[in-house]
């Protein structure tokens, strides 16, 4: 999928959409990145050497990190056409939940989960810093309204998150045109300023960057923590691989986004050389005064698009994590009948909204948020490089070549990460704490599910034991066909055992269905399930889905007739086990983790909705489980 080549008209339409979805985040970085280098708490004085040095660092960050690493190399590390940290993780380690111990596979798995958790932090910080930096333009356009910056930003964010339940289908049509207008404005402002001070083009010479470190030493490393803000959103380039394909993403970057960003950063640098006082807000001070209000409107729309992209990305990430068994079932609403990836998850939306409001309330300005943003971005970049090395080593079969190729990326990532690690106390703590909390939730859910399966297996019966009980008790045979969702197919589900033992009833036919998620995005229909006869009237069906797919059990049942089992999906009864988790001192997990697992289990979406079961054909058999 990553190598697909659509026609010219289709490619143009995809490219227009990609400008907003893929490059919305990185496209709004000019609002705050250069300003943080010369006006933030870790800034350097505005002079020719510093301006050209910082600009040189920005230019080569866009070239080496974004263009070479992500656009050229990382896009090749696809998982059957899909991208993103979870897709990359499934290429290098078994993603199935396991005991998380400090050994090879588990360490890689924890790294992948930590990077995933950091992307949730991105979903919180991006809307906050983007919208704040846009609304801060009011301070330039109308200084009297400066004290209204935070309330207006909160109002915009509230409207943005409330609009999520309506889906992105309608507003998505505006993404491309608005993004194209935004990048055109970036380029135009940059060219206008460059024409006045063309000497700033000297920043393409990397010696200015080297000289900057030679002059500032350790403080130069600290400033590098602000420079990396120009690469925020680079991970989205990989995440959206499955939606747009590598060719479209690449030509859109090199033809539109990359030159527009370069021109704007150079234009801001040229302005600083002419007017050092412009460091207070070089982006808005590039705009001619009569055009400030229109520019403010366009900027706010662009930041909303950037925020929308990371919010919907969080929805997709959550759906993948649920499928892989690292988050409890949540209500997933599809907001488009045509696009599979357009989903809305209410719980995630409310959580992101609450955290975003909290972040705005705590930090209150884009400058204060810069440190928090940097640590989230650089940590994810670093983990991506580690996984990239492992993927390339496997695909190339030459560890030395893979090491040489990725070693340079790792060195740059470590430099950026070290620079931002110095800012943990000034905001970097937020995404780290949030990521740790999310990883604890993920590992607790995964471990709890394994432990629950073990406890249920202890209580389950073999097929022979149930057959003997049927022969002894002679339960009443119902004429209905019952479908049991089962974690294991080599044992009789506890719900079936309880029907036979307690009620003296057995279905005429019992179909045991096990749903597993494979480490690939999708599973072909021809490989969807295997049907096997266990005994007279008992069948088991192993169903497989990819981590980007949504389970639909009735659809599988309807296809059993073609596999030799005559079943009418409208006549079957779905029998589900509903376990009540009791936290006890029994050996398993820590008591607080058992309570957390119980809380998550009680608040998970019902299996009826998750597996698309018709509610009128479902019965539940409850049971208390001591973990």
XYZ file of C-alpha atoms in Angstrom:
627
model
C 0.000 0.000 0.000
C 2.834 2.373 0.748
C 4.030 2.115 -2.860
C 0.691 2.729 -4.515
C 0.686 5.271 -7.339
C -2.702 6.917 -7.853
C -3.543 8.827 -11.015
C -2.585 12.479 -11.310
C -6.050 13.800 -10.413
C -6.471 11.389 -7.497
C -2.918 12.150 -6.335
C -3.651 15.878 -6.380
C -6.791 15.367 -4.289
C -4.932 13.133 -1.843
C -2.059 15.596 -1.693
C -4.431 18.448 -0.881
C -5.959 16.413 1.947
C -2.489 15.394 3.173
C -1.481 19.033 3.602
C -4.011 19.374 6.417
C -3.976 15.904 7.922
C -0.288 14.959 7.637
C 1.377 18.364 7.798
C -1.102 20.338 9.865
C 0.926 19.873 13.052
C 4.390 20.567 11.670
C 2.916 23.321 9.517
C 1.961 25.420 12.532
C 5.410 25.188 14.156
C 6.527 28.579 12.717
C 4.139 30.178 15.202
C 6.382 29.387 18.148
C 9.595 27.501 17.224
C 11.941 30.365 16.262
C 10.437 32.670 18.874
C 11.356 30.208 21.650
C 15.004 30.373 20.585
C 15.197 34.163 21.007
C 12.387 35.088 23.388
C 11.742 32.053 25.602
C 13.232 31.286 29.024
C 16.239 29.541 27.404
C 16.799 32.081 24.638
C 19.966 33.649 23.251
C 20.510 37.323 22.317
C 19.515 38.452 18.838
C 22.635 39.092 16.759
C 23.855 37.998 13.354
C 25.835 34.991 14.597
C 23.021 33.669 16.752
C 20.314 34.218 14.135
C 22.268 32.505 11.371
C 23.382 29.756 13.765
C 19.851 28.977 14.939
C 18.483 29.202 11.396
C 21.163 26.788 10.220
C 20.116 24.346 12.949
C 16.490 24.716 11.851
C 17.306 24.188 8.170
C 19.329 21.042 8.798
C 16.777 19.683 11.271
C 14.140 19.918 8.558
C 16.532 18.313 6.080
C 17.997 15.485 8.174
C 15.238 14.652 10.667
C 12.059 15.341 8.726
C 13.067 14.946 5.078
C 15.686 12.179 5.247
C 14.668 10.219 8.346
C 10.885 10.327 8.184
C 9.923 11.178 4.598
C 12.573 9.073 2.856
C 13.564 6.270 5.267
C 10.880 5.673 7.912
C 8.080 5.558 5.343
C 9.740 2.435 3.936
C 9.342 0.614 7.276
C 5.643 -0.024 6.719
C 3.594 -2.898 8.095
C 1.689 -4.004 4.993
C 1.161 -0.395 4.020
C 0.294 0.897 7.505
C 2.431 3.164 9.680
C 2.577 4.464 13.218
C 4.419 3.380 16.335
C 2.103 0.425 17.001
C 2.492 -0.802 13.425
C 6.264 -0.462 13.772
C 6.219 -2.232 17.131
C 4.426 -5.247 15.668
C 7.250 -5.625 13.138
C 9.966 -6.063 15.755
C 8.285 -7.814 18.687
C 5.322 -10.024 19.487
C 2.637 -7.482 20.429
C 0.553 -9.967 22.406
C 0.146 -9.090 26.097
C 2.677 -10.856 28.309
C 4.393 -10.707 31.662
C 6.323 -7.438 31.590
C 9.760 -8.401 32.826
C 13.103 -6.783 32.107
C 14.174 -8.890 29.181
C 14.532 -8.363 25.427
C 11.009 -8.682 24.034
C 9.305 -7.139 27.051
C 11.648 -4.134 27.073
C 10.878 -3.469 23.412
C 7.189 -3.886 24.112
C 7.343 -1.413 26.988
C 9.243 1.040 24.782
C 6.525 0.769 22.158
C 3.778 1.275 24.731
C 5.631 4.266 26.198
C 5.935 5.853 22.751
C 2.238 5.177 22.200
C 1.433 6.860 25.506
C 3.555 9.868 24.523
C 1.408 10.282 21.410
C -1.583 10.767 23.709
C 0.423 13.551 25.325
C 0.874 14.986 21.844
C -2.912 14.863 21.459
C -3.189 17.036 24.570
C -0.306 19.461 24.042
C -0.709 20.106 20.297
C -4.198 21.647 20.568
C -3.118 23.663 23.600
C 0.128 25.116 22.214
C -1.180 25.557 18.653
C -4.383 27.370 19.551
C -2.673 29.433 22.262
C 0.093 30.521 19.870
C -2.500 31.510 17.265
C -4.708 33.484 19.662
C -1.626 35.222 21.086
C -1.612 37.170 17.831
C -4.319 39.285 19.455
C -1.550 40.829 21.552
C -0.046 42.206 18.342
C -3.285 43.106 16.537
C -5.174 44.546 19.522
C -2.967 44.861 22.643
C -5.974 45.917 24.751
C -7.394 42.392 24.411
C -4.185 40.643 25.508
C -5.738 39.524 28.814
C -8.436 37.680 26.853
C -5.949 35.298 25.200
C -6.536 32.329 27.515
C -10.370 32.627 27.661
C -10.583 32.896 23.860
C -8.223 29.922 23.437
C -10.368 27.873 25.822
C -13.502 28.828 23.888
C -11.914 27.718 20.597
C -10.732 24.438 22.138
C -14.159 23.773 23.627
C -15.813 24.240 20.241
C -13.170 22.010 18.629
C -13.706 19.085 20.996
C -17.497 19.440 20.973
C -17.420 19.210 17.176
C -15.693 15.805 17.280
C -18.921 13.849 17.740
C -20.149 15.116 14.383
C -17.189 13.470 12.679
C -14.555 14.893 10.349
C -16.374 14.182 7.080
C -17.827 17.694 6.751
C -15.028 19.813 8.155
C -12.483 17.484 6.579
C -13.399 18.884 3.171
C -11.978 22.224 4.353
C -8.692 20.758 5.594
C -6.924 20.747 2.248
C -7.931 24.198 0.942
C -7.296 25.922 4.284
C -3.954 24.139 4.677
C -2.942 25.151 1.134
C -3.904 28.745 1.946
C -1.869 28.502 5.162
C 1.283 27.187 3.468
C 0.888 29.786 0.710
C 0.724 32.503 3.378
C 3.828 31.086 5.081
C 5.751 31.165 1.813
C 4.535 34.637 0.827
C 5.459 36.167 4.192
C 8.868 34.518 4.052
C 9.648 35.640 0.501
C 8.598 39.218 1.297
C 11.028 39.379 4.206
C 13.821 37.526 2.377
C 13.733 40.026 -0.444
C 14.674 42.728 2.053
C 17.491 40.777 3.734
C 18.778 38.045 1.363
C 21.971 37.637 3.399
C 20.036 35.298 5.715
C 20.390 32.579 3.041
C 23.862 32.015 4.475
C 22.114 29.828 7.073
C 22.266 26.936 4.596
C 25.968 26.740 5.434
C 26.221 24.213 8.336
C 29.311 26.006 9.643
C 27.004 28.565 11.214
C 25.368 25.785 13.254
C 28.752 24.394 14.311
C 29.962 27.864 15.242
C 26.830 28.418 17.324
C 27.701 25.432 19.538
C 31.315 26.538 19.699
C 30.271 29.933 21.045
C 27.516 28.895 23.455
C 28.622 25.457 24.670
C 26.094 23.851 26.996
C 23.626 26.693 26.549
C 23.671 25.951 22.833
C 22.411 22.444 23.634
C 19.610 23.992 25.693
C 18.569 26.146 22.734
C 18.530 22.984 20.629
C 15.572 21.947 22.775
C 13.646 24.823 21.184
C 14.980 24.157 17.693
C 13.424 20.675 17.697
C 9.999 22.293 17.823
C 10.308 22.762 14.047
C 9.959 18.956 13.758
C 6.831 18.601 15.882
C 4.363 16.557 13.913
C 7.053 14.563 12.081
C 5.588 11.382 13.601
C 2.289 12.151 11.848
C 4.070 11.654 8.538
C 4.493 7.988 9.453
C 1.182 7.567 11.261
C -0.830 8.619 8.197
C 1.036 6.338 5.799
C -1.912 3.963 5.437
C -4.324 6.773 4.593
C -2.346 8.503 1.853
C 0.513 6.257 0.747
C 4.229 7.088 0.621
C 4.342 8.681 -2.869
C 1.659 11.264 -2.070
C 3.172 12.071 1.325
C 6.623 12.523 -0.201
C 5.735 14.778 -3.120
C 3.417 16.881 -0.950
C 6.266 17.457 1.501
C 8.926 18.353 -1.042
C 6.628 20.344 -3.337
C 4.608 22.361 -0.803
C 5.188 21.955 2.945
C 9.000 21.841 3.061
C 9.693 24.910 0.877
C 6.939 26.929 2.579
C 8.333 26.164 6.028
C 11.914 26.932 4.964
C 10.907 30.244 3.416
C 8.954 31.306 6.508
C 11.714 30.433 8.977
C 14.256 32.248 6.825
C 11.877 35.203 6.541
C 11.502 35.349 10.334
C 15.296 35.238 10.669
C 15.643 38.053 8.144
C 13.172 40.116 10.191
C 15.217 39.548 13.340
C 18.372 40.753 11.576
C 16.549 43.966 10.640
C 14.680 44.393 13.932
C 15.930 42.427 16.984
C 12.887 43.604 18.989
C 10.696 41.453 16.708
C 11.802 38.395 18.719
C 8.712 38.942 20.866
C 6.611 37.405 18.088
C 8.480 37.161 14.766
C 5.683 35.312 12.958
C 2.946 37.896 13.468
C 5.370 40.791 13.052
C 6.088 39.484 9.541
C 2.491 40.263 8.644
C 1.734 43.762 7.306
C -0.435 45.572 9.900
C -3.519 45.902 7.632
C -3.534 42.111 7.160
C -3.140 41.130 10.820
C -6.802 40.313 11.435
C -7.188 38.121 8.295
C -3.879 36.441 9.142
C -5.111 35.797 12.686
C -8.271 34.133 11.321
C -6.306 31.938 8.893
C -3.818 31.036 11.622
C -6.576 30.019 14.036
C -8.180 27.830 11.361
C -4.793 26.243 10.604
C -4.162 25.443 14.265
C -7.637 23.913 14.560
C -6.810 21.672 11.609
C -3.508 20.676 13.229
C -5.341 19.921 16.476
C -8.058 17.984 14.649
C -5.445 15.763 13.045
C -3.839 14.721 16.344
C -7.219 14.233 18.047
C -8.464 11.879 15.346
C -5.038 10.226 15.463
C -5.630 9.526 19.156
C -8.947 7.886 18.269
C -7.248 5.599 15.727
C -4.434 4.819 18.158
C -6.959 3.842 20.829
C -8.832 1.547 18.441
C -5.559 -0.220 17.597
C -4.602 -0.561 21.276
C -8.016 -2.074 22.061
C -7.611 -4.609 19.282
C -4.139 -5.557 20.515
C -5.466 -6.050 24.056
C -3.862 -3.079 25.816
C -6.979 -1.044 26.532
C -10.491 -2.082 27.574
C -13.286 -2.094 25.039
C -14.583 1.424 24.414
C -17.499 2.721 22.421
C -16.248 3.349 18.876
C -18.594 5.353 16.669
C -18.071 5.481 12.920
C -18.733 8.968 11.604
C -18.509 8.121 7.911
C -20.117 5.412 5.833
C -17.309 5.586 3.273
C -14.059 6.029 5.239
C -13.156 3.233 7.669
C -10.686 5.398 9.600
C -13.146 8.147 10.528
C -14.142 7.208 14.062
C -15.106 8.943 17.281
C -14.480 7.582 20.786
C -16.387 9.678 23.363
C -14.304 8.652 26.399
C -11.033 9.556 24.669
C -12.446 12.852 23.434
C -13.600 13.903 26.904
C -10.308 12.842 28.463
C -8.254 14.784 25.906
C -10.503 17.823 26.336
C -10.205 17.784 30.114
C -6.418 17.396 29.992
C -6.073 20.117 27.348
C -8.056 22.570 29.465
C -5.903 21.589 32.443
C -2.725 22.208 30.451
C -3.907 25.625 29.278
C -4.850 26.498 32.851
C -1.463 25.413 34.209
C 0.888 26.824 31.571
C -1.264 29.707 30.213
C 1.036 30.510 27.260
C 2.635 28.731 24.320
C 6.089 29.711 25.596
C 5.524 27.882 28.881
C 4.288 24.812 26.999
C 7.343 24.555 24.737
C 9.342 22.458 27.204
C 6.502 19.981 27.648
C 6.074 19.674 23.885
C 9.762 19.101 23.220
C 10.186 16.164 25.602
C 7.175 14.374 24.126
C 8.398 14.860 20.553
C 12.026 13.873 21.127
C 11.177 10.804 23.227
C 8.948 9.444 20.462
C 11.579 10.208 17.818
C 14.204 8.337 19.818
C 12.057 5.223 20.241
C 11.113 5.298 16.554
C 14.823 5.229 15.654
C 15.405 2.193 17.892
C 12.573 0.271 16.206
C 13.697 1.488 12.782
C 17.134 -0.058 13.316
C 15.591 -3.402 14.258
C 13.297 -3.367 11.210
C 16.072 -2.429 8.787
C 18.419 -5.004 10.306
C 15.829 -7.697 9.662
C 14.910 -6.510 6.168
C 18.425 -5.759 4.936
C 20.022 -8.721 6.680
C 23.076 -6.542 7.338
C 23.283 -5.187 10.889
C 26.314 -3.024 10.084
C 24.535 -1.263 7.217
C 21.423 -0.752 9.332
C 23.565 0.536 12.185
C 25.401 3.032 10.000
C 22.154 4.271 8.480
C 20.219 4.643 11.722
C 23.220 5.532 13.892
C 23.239 9.093 12.587
C 19.533 9.465 13.294
C 20.009 8.096 16.812
C 22.837 10.533 17.485
C 20.665 13.479 16.432
C 17.694 12.168 18.429
C 19.834 11.710 21.542
C 21.129 15.252 21.179
C 17.608 16.637 20.919
C 16.366 14.450 23.773
C 19.241 15.526 26.031
C 18.484 19.174 25.290
C 14.847 18.732 26.276
C 15.687 16.606 29.317
C 17.147 19.787 30.783
C 13.624 21.264 30.628
C 11.816 18.546 32.566
C 11.391 20.820 35.562
C 9.939 23.612 33.391
C 7.124 21.628 31.789
C 8.711 18.443 30.471
C 7.350 16.580 33.468
C 3.784 16.712 32.160
C 3.999 14.365 29.127
C 6.280 12.014 31.066
C 3.860 11.673 33.980
C 0.924 11.291 31.591
C 2.799 8.622 29.618
C 3.680 6.671 32.765
C 0.039 6.711 33.900
C -1.141 5.478 30.494
C 1.502 2.725 30.396
C 0.409 1.589 33.875
C -3.185 1.398 32.630
C -2.146 -0.488 29.490
C 0.060 -3.030 31.255
C -2.473 -3.495 34.052
C -5.234 -4.231 31.558
C -3.037 -6.595 29.521
C -1.764 -8.457 32.598
C -5.237 -8.541 34.144
C -6.699 -10.123 31.018
C -4.029 -12.820 31.072
C -4.670 -13.469 34.750
C -8.440 -13.534 34.189
C -8.011 -16.070 31.384
C -5.929 -18.231 33.726
C -8.578 -18.063 36.485
C -11.336 -18.904 34.023
C -9.320 -21.830 32.719
C -9.067 -23.133 36.270
C -12.864 -23.158 36.436
C -13.493 -24.445 32.927
C -14.066 -28.071 31.943
C -12.700 -30.297 29.229
C -14.948 -31.509 26.457
C -14.761 -35.009 27.921
C -15.917 -33.808 31.342
C -18.898 -31.994 29.867
C -19.773 -35.007 27.705
C -19.723 -37.229 30.792
C -21.929 -34.767 32.675
C -24.383 -34.660 29.759
C -24.545 -38.444 29.731
C -25.115 -38.542 33.503
C -27.511 -35.625 33.985
C -29.224 -35.863 30.592
C -29.919 -32.102 30.282
C -32.786 -30.878 28.136
C -31.669 -30.267 24.558
C -32.754 -26.895 23.259
C -33.534 -26.605 19.558
C -31.548 -23.359 19.319
C -27.983 -22.804 18.167
C -25.835 -20.994 20.719
C -22.661 -19.022 19.989
C -20.190 -18.725 22.872
C -17.369 -16.190 22.798
C -14.415 -18.034 24.273
C -10.862 -17.055 25.182
C -9.630 -20.606 24.479
C -10.855 -23.296 22.122
C -9.385 -26.333 23.854
C -11.733 -25.985 26.834
C -15.480 -25.619 27.263
C -16.468 -21.997 28.032
C -17.609 -21.539 31.658
C -20.952 -20.164 30.407
C -21.727 -23.452 28.612
C -20.657 -25.512 31.622
C -22.933 -23.460 33.892
C -25.916 -23.887 31.567
C -25.461 -27.663 31.599
C -24.653 -27.992 35.296
C -27.013 -25.457 36.897
C -29.952 -25.253 34.499
C -29.806 -28.716 32.954
C -29.986 -27.229 29.454
C -27.742 -27.712 26.470
C -28.108 -26.116 23.009
C -28.741 -28.349 20.029
C -25.580 -26.879 18.538
C -22.846 -24.965 20.313
C -20.411 -22.818 18.339
C -17.341 -21.732 20.290
C -15.845 -18.567 18.789
C -12.388 -17.269 19.648
C -11.369 -13.848 18.324
C -7.655 -13.082 18.021
C -5.857 -10.011 16.723
C -2.845 -10.632 14.518
C 0.228 -8.370 14.198
C -0.802 -7.125 10.772
C -3.192 -4.300 9.850
C -5.789 -6.435 8.072
C -6.556 -10.110 7.503
C -7.861 -11.212 4.068
C -11.419 -12.550 4.072
C -10.145 -15.918 2.840
C -8.148 -16.217 6.090
C -10.825 -14.786 8.377
C -11.753 -18.012 10.208
C -11.213 -21.752 10.542
C -14.141 -24.082 11.346
C -13.646 -27.388 13.144
C -16.070 -30.015 14.501
C -15.173 -30.997 18.072
C -17.983 -33.422 18.911
C -21.568 -34.082 17.998
C -23.249 -30.676 18.027
C -20.118 -28.758 19.176
C -18.035 -26.677 16.776
C -15.206 -24.225 17.267
C -14.342 -21.269 15.085
C -10.983 -19.458 15.270
C -11.561 -15.920 13.992
C -8.703 -13.603 13.041
C -8.644 -9.836 12.600
C -5.878 -7.324 11.978
C -5.142 -4.598 14.522
C -6.716 -1.985 12.227
C -9.961 -3.934 11.783
C -13.188 -4.013 13.743
C -14.595 -7.399 14.858
C -18.018 -8.355 13.549
C -19.105 -11.763 14.798
C -22.523 -11.941 13.042
C -20.692 -11.384 9.743
C -18.545 -14.437 10.506
C -21.553 -16.530 11.542
C -23.265 -15.665 8.254
C -20.301 -17.108 6.368
C -20.319 -20.468 8.210
C -22.935 -21.785 5.800
C -20.400 -21.488 3.006
C -17.929 -23.470 5.133
C -20.340 -26.380 5.593
C -22.272 -25.440 8.742
C -25.872 -24.451 8.031
C -26.548 -21.586 10.451
C -29.091 -18.796 10.246
C -27.531 -15.704 11.915
C -31.019 -14.433 12.820
C -31.830 -17.570 14.793
C -28.683 -18.042 16.887
C -28.370 -16.997 20.533
C -25.145 -15.356 21.655
C -24.184 -16.458 25.171
C -21.657 -14.198 26.868
C -19.827 -14.609 30.121
C -19.885 -11.505 32.315
C -17.240 -11.627 35.019
C -17.300 -9.537 38.182
C -13.700 -8.962 39.271
C -12.913 -9.254 42.982
C -9.564 -7.874 44.138
C -8.074 -10.197 46.740
C -4.725 -10.974 48.350
C -4.467 -14.061 46.153
C -1.204 -14.210 44.266
C -1.518 -12.438 40.936
C -1.152 -8.664 40.686
C -0.669 -6.063 43.371
C -3.956 -5.317 45.119
C -4.124 -1.760 43.747
C -3.618 -3.058 40.203
C -6.369 -5.656 40.684
C -8.696 -2.858 41.797
C -7.670 -0.783 38.779
C -8.320 -3.754 36.497
C -11.708 -4.280 38.122
C -12.582 -0.606 37.592
C -11.533 -0.773 33.934
C -13.462 -3.994 33.442
C -16.662 -2.566 34.938
C -16.474 0.506 32.721
C -15.536 -1.237 29.495
C -18.024 -1.186 26.645
C -20.238 -4.263 26.531
C -19.189 -7.052 24.221
C -22.596 -6.800 22.539
C -21.734 -3.454 20.965
C -18.031 -4.154 20.459
C -18.645 -7.339 18.443
C -21.772 -5.951 16.719
C -24.052 -8.552 18.265
C -27.821 -8.036 17.921
C -28.922 -7.171 21.501
C -32.175 -9.145 21.285
C -30.198 -12.324 20.574
C -27.796 -11.988 23.543
C -27.926 -13.522 27.014
C -25.258 -13.083 29.679
C -24.135 -15.553 32.332
C -22.519 -13.812 35.298
C -19.718 -15.087 37.502
C -17.507 -13.681 40.268
C -13.761 -14.122 39.786
C -11.109 -13.786 42.506
C -7.984 -12.452 40.835
